[in-house]
Coordinates of C-alpha atoms in Angstrom, one line a residue:
Chain A
M1 CA -172.7 115.8 15.9
N2 CA -170.9 112.7 14.8
H3 CA -171.1 109.5 16.8
K4 CA -167.4 109.5 17.8
N5 CA -167.5 112.9 19.4
A6 CA -170.9 112.3 20.9
I7 CA -169.6 109.2 22.7
I8 CA -166.5 111.0 24.0
E9 CA -168.6 113.9 25.2
S10 CA -171.1 111.5 26.9
Q11 CA -168.3 109.9 28.8
Q12 CA -167.1 113.3 30.1
R13 CA -170.7 114.4 30.8
I14 CA -171.7 111.4 32.9
S15 CA -168.4 110.4 34.5
K16 CA -169.0 111.9 37.9
Y17 CA -172.5 110.5 38.2
I18 CA -171.7 106.8 37.4
H19 CA -169.3 104.2 38.6
K20 CA -166.3 103.2 36.4
T21 CA -166.9 99.5 36.7
P22 CA -164.2 96.9 36.9
V23 CA -163.1 94.5 34.2
L24 CA -162.7 91.0 35.6
T25 CA -161.0 87.9 34.2
S26 CA -161.1 84.2 35.2
Q27 CA -158.4 81.8 34.4
G28 CA -160.9 79.0 34.8
I29 CA -163.4 80.4 32.3
N30 CA -160.5 81.1 29.9
T31 CA -159.5 77.5 30.1
I32 CA -163.0 76.3 29.5
C33 CA -163.5 78.7 26.5
E34 CA -160.0 78.3 25.1
A35 CA -160.0 82.1 24.7
T36 CA -159.2 85.2 26.7
L37 CA -162.3 86.9 28.1
F38 CA -162.6 90.3 29.7
F39 CA -165.8 90.9 31.5
K40 CA -167.1 94.4 31.8
C41 CA -169.0 94.3 35.1
E42 CA -172.0 96.6 34.8
N43 CA -173.6 94.6 37.6
F44 CA -171.5 96.8 39.8
Q45 CA -172.9 100.0 38.1
K46 CA -175.1 102.3 40.2
M47 CA -178.6 100.7 40.6
G48 CA -177.0 97.5 39.3
A49 CA -177.1 97.9 35.5
F50 CA -175.6 99.7 32.5
K51 CA -178.9 101.5 32.1
M52 CA -177.7 104.1 34.6
R53 CA -175.3 105.4 31.9
G54 CA -177.9 106.2 29.2
A55 CA -180.5 107.5 31.7
T56 CA -178.0 109.9 33.2
N57 CA -176.8 111.0 29.8
A58 CA -180.3 111.7 28.5
I59 CA -181.3 113.8 31.5
L60 CA -178.0 115.8 31.4
Q61 CA -178.8 116.8 27.8
L62 CA -182.0 118.5 28.8
T63 CA -182.3 122.3 29.3
E64 CA -182.9 123.6 32.8
E65 CA -186.5 124.4 31.8
Q66 CA -187.0 120.8 30.6
R67 CA -185.5 119.4 33.8
S68 CA -187.9 121.4 35.9
R69 CA -190.8 119.6 34.3
G70 CA -189.4 116.1 34.8
V71 CA -188.8 113.1 32.7
V72 CA -191.1 110.1 31.9
T73 CA -190.5 106.6 30.7
H74 CA -192.4 103.3 30.5
S75 CA -190.5 100.3 31.8
S76 CA -190.9 97.6 34.4
G77 CA -187.3 96.8 34.3
N78 CA -183.9 98.3 34.9
F79 CA -184.5 101.4 32.9
A80 CA -187.3 102.5 35.3
Q81 CA -184.9 102.3 38.2
A82 CA -182.1 103.9 36.3
L83 CA -184.2 106.9 35.2
A84 CA -185.6 107.3 38.7
L85 CA -182.1 107.2 40.3
A86 CA -180.5 109.4 37.6
A87 CA -183.3 111.9 38.0
K88 CA -183.0 111.9 41.7
S89 CA -179.2 112.5 41.6
L90 CA -179.8 115.5 39.3
G91 CA -182.8 117.0 41.2
V92 CA -185.3 116.1 38.5
T93 CA -188.7 114.4 38.9
A94 CA -189.0 111.0 37.2
Y95 CA -192.5 109.7 36.2
I96 CA -192.4 106.0 35.6
V97 CA -195.3 104.3 33.8
M98 CA -195.5 100.7 35.0
P99 CA -198.0 97.9 34.2
E100 CA -200.3 97.4 37.2
N101 CA -199.2 93.7 37.4
A102 CA -195.5 94.6 37.7
P103 CA -194.0 92.8 40.7
Q104 CA -194.2 94.8 43.9
V105 CA -190.4 94.4 44.3
K106 CA -189.8 96.4 41.1
K107 CA -192.3 99.1 42.1
D108 CA -190.6 99.3 45.5
A109 CA -187.2 99.7 43.8
V110 CA -188.5 102.6 41.7
L111 CA -190.2 104.2 44.7
G112 CA -187.0 103.7 46.7
Y113 CA -185.1 105.8 44.1
G114 CA -187.7 108.5 44.4
G115 CA -189.6 107.8 41.1
K116 CA -193.3 108.6 40.8
I117 CA -195.2 105.6 39.5
T118 CA -198.3 105.8 37.2
E119 CA -199.9 102.4 36.8
C120 CA -201.5 101.3 33.5
A121 CA -202.9 98.2 31.9
S122 CA -200.3 95.6 30.9
T123 CA -200.2 96.3 27.2
I124 CA -197.8 98.3 25.1
E125 CA -200.6 100.5 23.9
A126 CA -201.7 101.4 27.5
R127 CA -198.1 102.2 28.4
E128 CA -197.7 104.5 25.4
I129 CA -201.0 106.2 26.0
A130 CA -200.1 106.8 29.7
S131 CA -196.7 108.1 28.8
A132 CA -198.0 110.4 26.2
K133 CA -200.5 111.8 28.7
M134 CA -197.7 112.7 31.1
V135 CA -195.8 114.4 28.4
K136 CA -198.9 116.4 27.3
E137 CA -200.3 117.3 30.7
I138 CA -197.1 117.8 32.8
G139 CA -194.7 118.7 30.0
A140 CA -192.3 116.0 31.1
T141 CA -189.8 114.8 28.6
F142 CA -190.2 111.3 27.4
V143 CA -187.0 109.2 27.5
H144 CA -187.1 105.9 25.7
P145 CA -185.2 103.0 27.4
S146 CA -183.3 102.0 24.3
N147 CA -184.4 104.0 21.2
D148 CA -182.9 107.4 22.1
M149 CA -179.6 108.6 20.8
D150 CA -178.5 110.1 24.1
V151 CA -179.3 106.8 25.9
I152 CA -177.4 104.9 23.2
Y153 CA -174.3 107.2 23.6
G154 CA -174.5 106.9 27.3
N155 CA -174.7 103.1 27.1
A156 CA -171.7 103.3 24.7
T157 CA -169.5 104.5 27.5
A158 CA -169.5 101.0 29.1
C159 CA -167.7 99.6 26.0
L160 CA -165.5 102.7 25.8
E161 CA -164.2 102.1 29.3
L162 CA -163.6 98.5 28.4
L163 CA -161.6 99.4 25.3
Q164 CA -159.6 102.1 27.2
E165 CA -158.5 99.3 29.4
Q166 CA -158.2 96.6 26.7
P167 CA -157.7 98.4 23.4
D168 CA -156.9 95.3 21.3
L169 CA -160.0 93.2 21.8
E170 CA -160.8 91.3 18.6
M171 CA -164.5 91.3 19.4
V172 CA -166.9 92.6 22.0
I173 CA -170.1 90.7 22.6
A174 CA -173.2 92.4 24.1
P175 CA -176.7 91.1 24.8
V176 CA -179.4 92.5 22.6
G177 CA -183.0 93.2 23.7
G178 CA -184.2 96.7 22.9
G179 CA -180.9 97.3 21.1
G180 CA -179.7 100.2 23.1
L181 CA -176.7 98.5 24.6
L182 CA -175.7 96.7 21.4
A183 CA -176.0 99.9 19.3
G184 CA -173.7 101.8 21.7
T185 CA -171.3 98.9 21.8
A186 CA -171.2 98.6 18.1
L187 CA -170.5 102.3 17.6
T188 CA -167.8 102.3 20.2
T189 CA -166.1 99.2 18.8
H190 CA -166.1 100.8 15.3
Y191 CA -164.8 104.2 16.3
F192 CA -162.5 103.3 19.2
G193 CA -161.6 99.7 18.7
N194 CA -158.6 98.3 16.9
N195 CA -160.5 96.6 14.1
G196 CA -162.6 94.7 16.6
L197 CA -166.0 93.3 15.8
A198 CA -169.2 94.0 17.7
I199 CA -171.4 90.8 18.1
G200 CA -174.8 90.6 19.6
G201 CA -176.0 87.7 21.8
E202 CA -179.7 87.0 21.8
P203 CA -181.9 84.2 23.3
S204 CA -183.2 82.0 20.5
A205 CA -186.6 82.3 22.2
V206 CA -186.8 86.0 21.4
N207 CA -184.7 86.3 18.3
D208 CA -186.4 89.4 16.9
A209 CA -183.1 91.2 16.4
F210 CA -181.5 88.3 14.6
R211 CA -184.5 88.1 12.3
S212 CA -184.5 91.9 11.9
L213 CA -181.0 91.8 10.5
Q214 CA -182.0 89.0 8.1
S215 CA -185.2 90.6 6.9
G216 CA -184.0 94.2 6.9
K217 CA -187.0 95.4 8.9
I218 CA -187.8 95.5 12.7
E219 CA -189.3 92.2 13.7
T220 CA -191.2 91.4 16.9
N221 CA -191.6 88.3 19.1
L222 CA -194.7 86.2 19.2
H223 CA -193.9 85.1 22.7
T224 CA -191.4 86.1 25.3
N225 CA -190.6 82.9 27.1
T226 CA -187.0 83.5 28.0
I227 CA -185.2 83.6 31.4
A228 CA -183.4 86.6 30.1
D229 CA -186.2 89.0 31.1
G230 CA -184.2 92.1 30.0
L231 CA -184.1 91.0 26.4
R232 CA -187.8 90.5 25.6
T233 CA -188.3 93.9 23.8
H234 CA -187.7 94.6 20.2
L235 CA -185.5 97.1 18.3
G236 CA -186.4 100.7 17.5
D237 CA -186.0 103.0 14.5
L238 CA -183.0 104.8 15.8
N239 CA -180.9 101.8 17.0
F240 CA -181.8 99.4 14.2
P241 CA -179.9 101.3 11.5
I242 CA -176.8 101.4 13.7
L243 CA -177.1 97.6 14.3
K244 CA -177.4 97.1 10.5
K245 CA -174.3 99.1 9.8
Y246 CA -172.0 98.3 12.7
V247 CA -172.9 94.9 14.1
H248 CA -170.9 92.1 12.6
E249 CA -173.3 89.3 13.6
I250 CA -176.1 88.4 16.0
I251 CA -175.7 84.9 17.5
C252 CA -178.6 83.1 19.2
V253 CA -178.4 80.8 22.2
E254 CA -180.8 78.4 23.8
E255 CA -182.2 78.8 27.3
Q256 CA -180.0 75.9 28.7
A257 CA -176.9 77.6 27.4
I258 CA -177.8 80.9 29.1
L259 CA -178.4 79.1 32.3
E260 CA -175.1 77.3 32.2
A261 CA -173.2 80.5 31.4
M262 CA -175.0 82.2 34.3
Q263 CA -173.9 79.5 36.6
L264 CA -170.3 79.7 35.4
I265 CA -170.2 83.4 36.1
Y266 CA -171.5 82.9 39.7
Q267 CA -169.1 80.0 40.3
R268 CA -165.9 81.3 38.7
L269 CA -166.2 85.1 38.7
K270 CA -168.0 85.1 42.1
I271 CA -170.4 87.8 41.0
V272 CA -174.1 88.1 40.9
V273 CA -175.5 88.8 37.4
E274 CA -179.0 88.8 35.9
P275 CA -179.8 86.1 33.3
S276 CA -179.6 88.7 30.4
S277 CA -175.9 89.2 31.4
A278 CA -175.1 85.6 30.8
V279 CA -176.1 85.6 27.1
A280 CA -172.8 87.0 25.8
L281 CA -170.8 84.3 27.5
A282 CA -173.3 81.7 26.3
V283 CA -172.4 82.7 22.8
V284 CA -168.8 81.9 23.3
L285 CA -169.4 78.7 25.2
N286 CA -171.7 77.5 22.4
N287 CA -169.3 78.4 19.6
K288 CA -165.9 77.6 20.9
E289 CA -164.3 76.9 17.6
S290 CA -165.2 80.3 16.2
F291 CA -163.8 82.1 19.2
K292 CA -160.8 79.9 19.9
N293 CA -157.7 81.9 21.1
K294 CA -159.5 85.2 20.6
H295 CA -159.3 88.2 23.0
I296 CA -163.0 88.9 23.7
G297 CA -164.8 91.6 25.6
I298 CA -168.0 90.4 27.3
L299 CA -170.5 93.0 28.4
L300 CA -172.3 91.9 31.6
S301 CA -175.3 94.1 31.6
G302 CA -176.5 94.0 35.2
G303 CA -177.0 92.2 38.4
N304 CA -180.6 92.9 39.4
V305 CA -181.9 89.4 39.9
D306 CA -184.6 88.0 42.2
L307 CA -182.5 85.8 44.5
Q308 CA -185.5 83.8 45.4
K309 CA -185.9 82.8 41.7
L310 CA -182.3 81.9 40.8
P311 CA -182.5 79.1 38.2
F312 CA -180.1 76.9 40.1
Chain B
M1 CA -139.0 87.2 64.4
N2 CA -141.6 89.7 65.7
H3 CA -145.1 89.6 64.3
K4 CA -144.9 92.9 62.6
N5 CA -141.9 92.0 60.4
A6 CA -143.2 88.5 59.8
I7 CA -146.4 90.0 58.3
I8 CA -144.5 92.5 56.1
E9 CA -142.2 89.8 54.9
S10 CA -145.2 87.5 54.2
Q11 CA -146.8 90.1 52.1
Q12 CA -143.6 90.5 50.0
R13 CA -143.2 86.7 49.9
I14 CA -146.6 85.8 48.6
S15 CA -147.5 88.9 46.5
K16 CA -146.8 87.4 43.1
Y17 CA -148.7 84.2 43.8
I18 CA -151.9 85.7 45.0
H19 CA -154.5 88.3 43.9
K20 CA -154.6 91.7 45.5
T21 CA -158.3 91.6 46.1
P22 CA -160.6 94.7 45.8
V23 CA -162.3 96.6 48.6
L24 CA -166.0 97.2 47.8
T25 CA -168.5 99.6 49.3
S26 CA -172.2 99.9 49.1
Q27 CA -174.2 103.1 49.7
G28 CA -177.2 100.9 50.3
I29 CA -175.6 98.8 53.0
N30 CA -174.1 101.9 54.6
T31 CA -177.5 103.4 54.8
I32 CA -179.0 100.3 56.3
C33 CA -176.2 100.0 58.9
E34 CA -175.8 103.7 59.5
A35 CA -172.1 103.2 59.3
T36 CA -169.4 103.1 56.6
L37 CA -168.3 99.6 55.6
F38 CA -165.4 98.5 53.6
F39 CA -165.6 94.9 52.3
K40 CA -162.3 93.1 51.7
C41 CA -163.3 90.7 49.0
E42 CA -161.4 87.5 49.5
N43 CA -164.1 85.7 47.5
F44 CA -162.1 87.1 44.5
Q45 CA -158.9 85.5 45.8
K46 CA -157.4 82.6 43.9
M47 CA -159.4 79.4 44.5
G48 CA -162.0 81.6 46.0
A49 CA -160.9 82.2 49.6
F50 CA -158.3 83.9 51.8
K51 CA -156.9 80.5 52.6
M52 CA -154.7 80.8 49.5
R53 CA -152.6 83.4 51.4
G54 CA -151.7 81.2 54.3
A55 CA -151.2 78.1 52.3
T56 CA -148.8 79.9 49.9
N57 CA -146.9 81.5 52.7
A58 CA -146.4 78.2 54.5
I59 CA -145.1 76.4 51.4
L60 CA -142.8 79.3 50.5
Q61 CA -141.2 79.0 54.0
L62 CA -140.1 75.4 53.4
T63 CA -136.6 74.4 52.3
E64 CA -136.0 73.0 48.8
E65 CA -135.5 69.6 50.4
Q66 CA -138.8 69.8 52.3
R67 CA -140.6 71.0 49.2
S68 CA -139.3 68.0 47.3
R69 CA -141.1 65.7 49.7
G70 CA -144.4 67.5 49.6
V71 CA -147.0 68.9 52.0
V72 CA -149.9 67.3 53.8
T73 CA -153.0 68.6 55.5
H74 CA -156.4 67.4 56.6
S75 CA -159.4 69.4 55.5
S76 CA -162.5 69.0 53.5
G77 CA -163.0 72.7 53.0
N78 CA -161.2 75.7 51.5
F79 CA -157.8 74.9 52.9
A80 CA -157.6 71.6 51.1
Q81 CA -158.1 73.4 47.8
A82 CA -155.8 76.2 48.8
L83 CA -152.9 73.9 49.8
A84 CA -153.4 71.9 46.6
L85 CA -153.4 75.0 44.3
A86 CA -150.5 76.7 46.2
A87 CA -148.5 73.6 46.0
K88 CA -149.2 73.1 42.3
S89 CA -148.1 76.7 41.6
L90 CA -144.9 76.1 43.4
G91 CA -144.2 72.6 41.9
V92 CA -144.8 70.8 45.2
T93 CA -146.9 67.7 45.8
A94 CA -149.9 68.2 48.1
Y95 CA -151.4 65.2 50.0
I96 CA -154.9 66.0 51.2
V97 CA -156.5 63.8 53.8
M98 CA -160.3 64.0 53.4
P99 CA -163.1 62.1 55.2
E100 CA -164.5 59.4 52.9
N101 CA -167.9 61.0 53.1
A102 CA -166.7 64.4 51.9
P103 CA -168.9 65.7 49.0
Q104 CA -167.6 64.6 45.6
V105 CA -167.6 68.2 44.5
K106 CA -165.0 69.0 47.1
K107 CA -162.9 66.0 46.2
D108 CA -163.1 67.0 42.5
A109 CA -162.0 70.6 43.4
V110 CA -158.9 69.3 45.2
L111 CA -158.1 66.8 42.3
G112 CA -158.7 69.7 39.8
Y113 CA -155.9 71.6 41.6
G114 CA -153.6 68.6 41.3
G115 CA -153.9 67.5 45.0
K116 CA -153.5 63.8 45.9
I117 CA -156.3 62.6 48.1
T118 CA -156.1 60.1 50.9
E119 CA -159.5 59.1 52.3
C120 CA -160.1 58.3 55.9
A121 CA -162.9 57.7 58.3
S122 CA -165.0 60.8 59.2
T123 CA -163.5 61.5 62.7
I124 CA -160.8 63.9 63.9
E125 CA -158.7 61.0 65.2
A126 CA -158.8 59.2 61.8
R127 CA -157.7 62.4 60.0
E128 CA -154.8 63.0 62.4
I129 CA -153.6 59.4 62.1
A130 CA -153.8 59.5 58.3
S131 CA -151.9 62.8 58.2
A132 CA -149.2 61.6 60.7
K133 CA -148.7 58.5 58.6
M134 CA -148.0 60.6 55.5
V135 CA -145.5 62.7 57.4
K136 CA -143.8 59.6 58.7
E137 CA -143.8 57.5 55.6
I138 CA -143.3 60.1 52.8
G139 CA -141.6 62.8 54.8
A140 CA -144.1 65.4 53.7
T141 CA -144.5 68.5 55.9
F142 CA -147.8 68.9 57.7
V143 CA -149.5 72.3 57.3
H144 CA -152.3 72.9 59.7
P145 CA -155.2 74.9 58.1
S146 CA -155.4 77.5 60.9
N147 CA -152.9 76.7 63.8
D148 CA -149.6 77.5 62.0
M149 CA -147.8 80.8 62.3
D150 CA -146.9 81.0 58.6
V151 CA -150.5 80.3 57.8
I152 CA -151.6 83.0 60.2
Y153 CA -149.0 85.5 58.9
G154 CA -150.2 84.8 55.3
N155 CA -153.8 85.3 56.3
A156 CA -152.8 88.5 57.9
T157 CA -152.0 90.0 54.6
A158 CA -155.7 90.3 53.7
C159 CA -156.2 92.8 56.5
L160 CA -152.9 94.4 55.7
E161 CA -154.0 95.2 52.1
L162 CA -157.3 96.5 53.5
L163 CA -155.5 98.8 56.0
Q164 CA -153.1 100.0 53.3
E165 CA -156.1 101.1 51.4
Q166 CA -158.1 102.3 54.4
P167 CA -155.7 103.2 57.2
D168 CA -158.1 104.8 59.6
L169 CA -160.6 102.0 60.1
E170 CA -161.9 102.1 63.6
M171 CA -162.6 98.4 63.6
V172 CA -162.1 95.3 61.5
I173 CA -164.4 92.4 61.8
A174 CA -163.5 88.9 60.7
P175 CA -165.3 85.6 61.0
V176 CA -163.8 83.1 63.5
G177 CA -163.7 79.3 63.0
G178 CA -160.3 77.7 63.4
G179 CA -159.0 81.1 64.4
G180 CA -156.4 81.5 61.6
L181 CA -158.0 84.5 59.9
L182 CA -159.0 86.3 63.1
A183 CA -155.5 85.8 64.6
G184 CA -153.9 87.3 61.4
T185 CA -156.5 90.1 61.4
A186 CA -155.9 90.9 65.0
L187 CA -152.1 91.1 64.7
T188 CA -152.4 93.3 61.6
T189 CA -155.0 95.6 63.2
H190 CA -152.7 96.0 66.2
Y191 CA -149.4 96.5 64.4
F192 CA -150.6 98.4 61.3
G193 CA -153.9 100.0 62.3
N194 CA -154.5 103.5 63.6
N195 CA -155.9 102.4 67.0
G196 CA -158.4 100.2 65.3
L197 CA -160.0 97.2 67.1
A198 CA -160.2 93.6 65.8
I199 CA -163.5 92.0 66.4
G200 CA -164.5 88.4 65.7
G201 CA -167.9 87.3 64.4
E202 CA -169.0 83.8 65.3
P203 CA -172.3 81.9 64.7
S204 CA -174.0 81.4 68.1
A205 CA -174.5 77.8 67.1
V206 CA -170.7 77.1 67.2
N207 CA -169.6 79.7 69.7
D208 CA -166.5 77.8 70.9
A209 CA -164.2 80.8 70.3
F210 CA -166.5 83.2 72.3
R211 CA -166.6 80.7 75.2
S212 CA -162.8 80.1 74.9
L213 CA -162.2 83.8 75.5
Q214 CA -164.5 83.7 78.5
S215 CA -163.1 80.6 80.1
G216 CA -159.5 81.2 79.2
K217 CA -159.1 77.7 77.6
I218 CA -159.8 76.2 74.2
E219 CA -163.5 75.2 74.1
T220 CA -165.1 72.9 71.5
N221 CA -168.6 72.6 70.1
L222 CA -171.0 69.9 71.0
H223 CA -172.7 70.2 67.6
T224 CA -171.9 72.0 64.4
N225 CA -175.4 73.0 63.1
T226 CA -174.6 76.2 61.4
I227 CA -175.0 77.3 57.8
A228 CA -171.5 78.8 58.1
D229 CA -169.7 75.6 57.3
G230 CA -166.3 77.1 57.3
L231 CA -166.6 78.1 61.0
R232 CA -167.3 74.8 62.6
T233 CA -163.8 74.0 63.8
H234 CA -162.2 75.2 67.1
L235 CA -159.1 77.2 68.0
G236 CA -155.6 76.0 68.3
D237 CA -152.7 76.5 70.8
L238 CA -150.9 78.9 68.5
N239 CA -153.8 81.2 67.5
F240 CA -155.7 81.2 70.8
P241 CA -153.0 83.2 72.7
I242 CA -153.1 85.8 69.9
L243 CA -156.8 86.1 70.1
K244 CA -156.7 86.5 73.8
K245 CA -154.1 89.3 73.6
Y246 CA -155.2 91.2 70.4
V247 CA -158.9 90.6 69.8
H248 CA -161.2 93.2 71.4
E249 CA -164.3 91.1 71.4
I250 CA -166.1 88.2 69.8
I251 CA -169.7 88.8 69.0
C252 CA -172.1 85.9 68.2
V253 CA -174.9 86.0 65.7
E254 CA -177.9 83.7 65.1
E255 CA -178.4 81.7 61.9
Q256 CA -181.2 84.0 60.6
A257 CA -179.0 87.0 60.9
I258 CA -176.2 85.3 58.9
L259 CA -178.7 84.4 56.2
E260 CA -180.0 88.0 56.0
A261 CA -176.5 89.4 55.8
M262 CA -175.6 86.9 53.1
Q263 CA -178.6 87.9 51.1
L264 CA -177.8 91.6 51.5
I265 CA -174.3 91.0 50.2
Y266 CA -175.7 89.3 47.1
Q267 CA -178.3 91.9 46.5
R268 CA -176.3 95.1 47.2
L269 CA -172.7 94.2 46.5
K270 CA -173.6 91.9 43.6
I271 CA -171.0 89.3 44.7
V272 CA -171.1 85.6 45.5
V273 CA -169.9 84.8 49.0
E274 CA -170.1 81.7 51.2
P275 CA -172.2 81.8 54.3
S276 CA -169.1 82.1 56.6
S277 CA -168.4 85.4 54.9
A278 CA -171.7 86.9 55.9
V279 CA -171.0 86.5 59.7
A280 CA -169.0 89.8 60.0
L281 CA -171.8 91.8 58.4
A282 CA -174.4 90.1 60.5
V283 CA -172.5 91.3 63.6
V284 CA -173.0 94.9 62.4
L285 CA -176.6 94.5 61.4
N286 CA -177.4 93.0 64.7
N287 CA -175.7 95.6 66.8
K288 CA -176.4 98.8 64.9
E289 CA -176.2 101.1 67.9
S290 CA -172.6 99.9 68.8
F291 CA -171.4 100.5 65.3
K292 CA -173.3 103.6 64.4
N293 CA -171.2 106.1 62.3
K294 CA -168.1 103.9 62.6
H295 CA -165.7 103.2 59.7
I296 CA -165.6 99.4 59.7
G297 CA -163.6 96.8 57.7
I298 CA -165.4 93.6 56.9
L299 CA -163.4 90.6 55.9
L300 CA -165.3 88.5 53.4
S301 CA -163.5 85.2 53.7
G302 CA -164.5 83.5 50.5
G303 CA -167.0 82.6 47.7
N304 CA -167.0 78.8 47.4
V305 CA -170.6 78.1 47.9
D306 CA -172.7 75.3 46.4
L307 CA -175.1 77.3 44.2
Q308 CA -177.6 74.4 44.3
K309 CA -177.8 74.9 48.0
L310 CA -178.1 78.7 48.4
P311 CA -180.4 79.4 51.4
F312 CA -182.6 81.8 49.5

């Protein structure tokens, strides 16, 4: 299957299970940026993030027999909730491996969507061992949050909807964490755009993807001190080659710029987004000369933020 | 002119100067309320509040000669910004009388929209004297924020758009402060609804409208200690008779309920609203039995909130 057809088929496959999210604009933000920005609002997606697209697509690709044995993932973030809700909508059991120190609010969200939680120690190894155990013992299918082609194709449909509404975008900027959204965005921009460029936005504090494109191999982060908690993970062997081939550039932004962009989105667009969502706008705000007078798509990844911990 | 035609003509008159705002729903909020709620999102209106509708309508009703001499109002809230922006869009000068102790951020917003500020002492009398002086000396036309029939008809178009999208609402709930939004909502529900009821939501702390309907005369508030800062004013002689005739009921809610409703809107609808906007949802949350299984319109009045002072 080529990428182009896979993305079209993914859109058809998942359309009745997800929201077609709105594209918002703000005259005020355009004036500040001296450019024309189109915000694809995945904060309005079911369960509050684009992850619902990839999770739904991955489960729909399973056989009846696979579905009967359930799906498993390890995540303490949006993908845990997405897989739980997507599975519930499709009558499938979702087993979610979460670190035992994950915030109760995140565990409650997964439980609220009907997910079955297995707790493990708070290390990547422990997560992987626990997931592998579920796969072996229960026969559940493992779905990776970002390094899975069906997840990537599902994620790609966010940018596809955006381009269907605004075909002539000169660039689309998506945040990059695990690489699943940026890979989908880059494929879609390449196959469905009108010579548009795909650009990644990444916090400087966790600039593993930026360094990976420089070094040519998957880099990791020594620390994860960023407010953009959805972007702390690193790339995978399936999405990295896509990024290498189809992403024009990854641009890094400092924490203060992310915070200011987040505040601007709340003030001007009047919507609630999580810090990771603000990274793409921060890229534009920090590089006004490069983006001047351009028509730019901005992927807002989600809106699941702890209101008690807003940074302003 | 009868009310019905006046509202239809107002919609035609202002349509190209305002946003047609979206109507949002949330499965999560419906589950919590055990009812079906449709949120009319005036937080997405130009300048961030429904006030843009009434201000635009009032200016468009002026003669060329009147427009050439400008408009004046006294307000430190959304109406000041609305009149300034509406005037600017129509090439009219807006003189805004504001108390000298109004927050700089509000003055800046008015200045940003091109309004000319006159400062006065922080009393109702001082405001009225300053406004009257502008009318007398400059010949500007005074536009009251809520007690003006063209403002009321303009405001009414928010509910009209809602009913055009959801004709069979059993009730529409709007917050009540000065009475301009609720009066417009009540007229529209009466003339364009399908036997739907108009209900006012009011903070218990400033329940002047509730008491006015009981006593039959315009009551005022002894203090204005509510988080819903847009609802501290009292009714006027033009909107009060409309409320008496067309409003089914005004229901009061405590501060804690407003705060919880506001938080729910941020969490579930993923939108930024000001505290006044949360009052209508608080009414439903506090009276679940009365609203069970109903189809309810909720008017979210605006989204101009100081992010540094969010109550959560």
